[in-house]
Short mmCIF file of C-alpha atoms in Angstrom, two decimals:
data_model
loop_
_atom_site.label_atom_id
_atom_site.label_comp_id
_atom_site.label_asym_id
_atom_site.label_seq_id
_atom_site.Cartn_x
_atom_site.Cartn_y
_atom_site.Cartn_z
CA ILE A 1 6.48 6.40 -30.78
CA ARG A 2 3.42 7.63 -28.97
CA LEU A 3 2.95 9.67 -25.83
CA TRP A 4 2.36 6.68 -23.30
CA HIS A 5 -1.19 8.04 -22.25
CA LEU A 6 -2.33 8.54 -25.83
CA SER A 7 -1.82 5.20 -27.12
CA ARG A 8 -4.55 2.77 -26.81
CA VAL A 9 -3.31 -0.28 -28.73
CA THR A 10 -2.20 -3.53 -27.44
CA PRO A 11 -0.13 -6.18 -28.70
CA ASN A 12 -1.52 -8.45 -31.28
CA ASP A 13 -4.12 -5.85 -32.31
CA THR A 14 -4.21 -5.25 -35.93
CA VAL A 15 -4.20 -1.39 -37.04
CA LEU A 16 -4.79 0.51 -40.11
CA PHE A 17 -2.12 3.32 -40.75
CA VAL A 18 -3.44 6.43 -42.28
CA ASP A 19 -1.51 9.53 -43.66
CA ALA A 20 -2.48 12.33 -41.47
CA TYR A 21 -2.33 14.89 -44.08
CA GLN A 22 -4.13 13.10 -46.60
CA ARG A 23 -6.23 11.25 -44.42
CA LYS A 24 -5.92 7.97 -46.74
CA PRO A 25 -4.93 4.59 -45.34
CA PHE A 26 -1.56 3.21 -46.62
CA ALA A 27 -0.90 -0.13 -44.60
CA VAL A 28 -1.91 -2.68 -42.21
CA ALA A 29 0.07 -3.73 -39.08
CA LYS A 30 0.05 -6.51 -36.38
CA ILE A 31 1.53 -4.84 -33.14
CA SER A 32 4.27 -7.12 -31.74
CA LEU A 33 5.62 -5.49 -28.90
CA ILE A 34 5.01 -2.19 -26.59
CA GLU A 35 7.62 -0.74 -24.39
CA THR A 36 7.36 2.29 -22.16
CA LYS A 37 10.28 4.35 -21.59
CA ARG A 38 11.19 8.00 -20.78
CA PHE A 39 13.33 9.80 -23.47
CA SER A 40 16.24 9.55 -21.32
CA GLU A 41 16.09 5.97 -21.30
CA PHE A 42 15.45 5.67 -25.30
CA SER A 43 18.41 3.15 -26.84
CA ASP A 44 20.59 3.79 -29.85
CA ASP A 45 17.98 1.71 -31.76
CA ASP A 46 14.71 3.37 -30.42
CA ARG A 47 16.15 6.73 -31.85
CA ASP A 48 17.26 5.12 -35.08
CA ALA A 49 13.83 3.57 -35.33
CA THR A 50 12.08 7.30 -35.21
CA GLN A 51 12.12 10.28 -37.34
CA VAL A 52 15.42 11.50 -38.06
CA PHE A 53 16.61 13.79 -35.27
CA GLU A 54 20.05 15.05 -33.92
CA ASN A 55 19.49 15.31 -30.48
CA PHE A 56 16.83 15.60 -27.75
CA GLU A 57 15.79 19.54 -28.68
CA ASP A 58 14.91 18.45 -31.99
CA PHE A 59 13.01 15.46 -31.16
CA SER A 60 11.23 17.48 -28.52
CA LYS A 61 10.20 19.92 -30.83
CA ILE A 62 8.80 17.23 -33.32
CA MET A 63 6.76 15.56 -30.28
CA GLU A 64 5.40 19.08 -29.05
CA SER A 65 4.18 20.07 -32.73
CA PHE A 66 2.31 16.45 -32.74
CA TYR A 67 0.93 16.50 -29.16
CA GLY A 68 0.65 20.29 -28.48
CA GLN A 69 2.45 19.66 -24.98
CA LEU A 70 5.59 20.06 -23.56
CA VAL A 71 8.20 17.21 -23.69
CA THR A 72 10.99 16.59 -21.60
CA GLU A 73 13.66 14.06 -21.39
CA GLU A 74 11.40 12.56 -18.48
CA THR A 75 8.27 12.28 -20.51
CA GLU A 76 6.95 8.77 -20.90
CA PHE A 77 6.41 7.58 -24.53
CA ARG A 78 5.51 3.96 -25.97
CA ILE A 79 7.17 2.37 -28.29
CA ILE A 80 5.17 0.70 -30.62
CA HIS A 81 6.65 -2.54 -32.58
CA PHE A 82 4.94 -3.77 -35.39
CA ARG A 83 5.22 -5.77 -38.67
CA LEU A 84 3.51 -4.68 -41.78
CA ILE A 85 1.00 -7.50 -43.02
CA ASP A 86 -1.01 -8.19 -45.82
CA ASP A 87 -3.88 -10.83 -44.98
CA GLY A 88 -6.45 -9.89 -47.26
CA GLN A 89 -6.77 -6.28 -45.94
CA GLU A 90 -6.55 -4.41 -49.12
CA GLU A 91 -10.46 -4.68 -49.23
CA ALA A 92 -10.42 -2.99 -45.57
CA ILE A 93 -8.10 -0.29 -46.77
CA ARG A 94 -10.25 0.56 -49.91
CA LYS A 95 -13.37 0.69 -48.05
CA GLN A 96 -11.85 2.89 -45.45
CA GLN A 97 -10.40 5.22 -48.12
CA GLN A 98 -13.87 5.47 -49.54
CA ALA A 99 -15.44 6.24 -46.29
CA MET A 100 -13.18 9.04 -45.60
CA THR A 101 -13.69 10.31 -49.31
CA GLU A 102 -17.35 10.26 -48.81
CA SER A 103 -16.85 11.94 -45.36
CA ASP A 104 -14.39 14.72 -46.73
CA GLN A 105 -17.09 15.60 -49.49
CA GLU A 106 -19.79 15.51 -46.99
CA GLN A 107 -17.81 18.13 -44.82
CA GLU A 108 -17.30 20.35 -47.95
CA GLU A 109 -20.82 20.51 -48.84
CA THR A 110 -21.83 21.48 -45.67
CA SER A 111 -19.23 23.98 -44.81
CA PRO A 112 -19.89 27.29 -43.82
CA GLN A 113 -18.80 28.87 -46.84
CA GLN A 114 -21.02 26.78 -48.86
CA LYS A 115 -24.14 27.31 -46.78
CA ARG A 116 -23.65 31.42 -47.14
CA LYS A 117 -23.63 30.83 -50.72
CA LYS A 118 -27.08 29.01 -50.64
#
């Protein structure tokens, strides 16, 4: 589930899933279907497919922490359906992990603290 205006994927796109905290790719998926719905229109299946939440208040807090904006029952979301794939993408994941690691190392080398120490 994503805020409708922040999601740029379309059906049949192949996407790389990246852990937001560790910045490491962990899966490849193919987008099968995208639905746009307000929270008030979510079905039980829509709710079950998301992170566990008891009610709208819990859901809105989670979404507001992700997106930094107010979420109401009338906020539109894109429900993105996908299937995990394994079509030789291991190499793409490995290369992406390597690129992210190198980027992190470069940022550490040029951080303000490091510059002051030099």
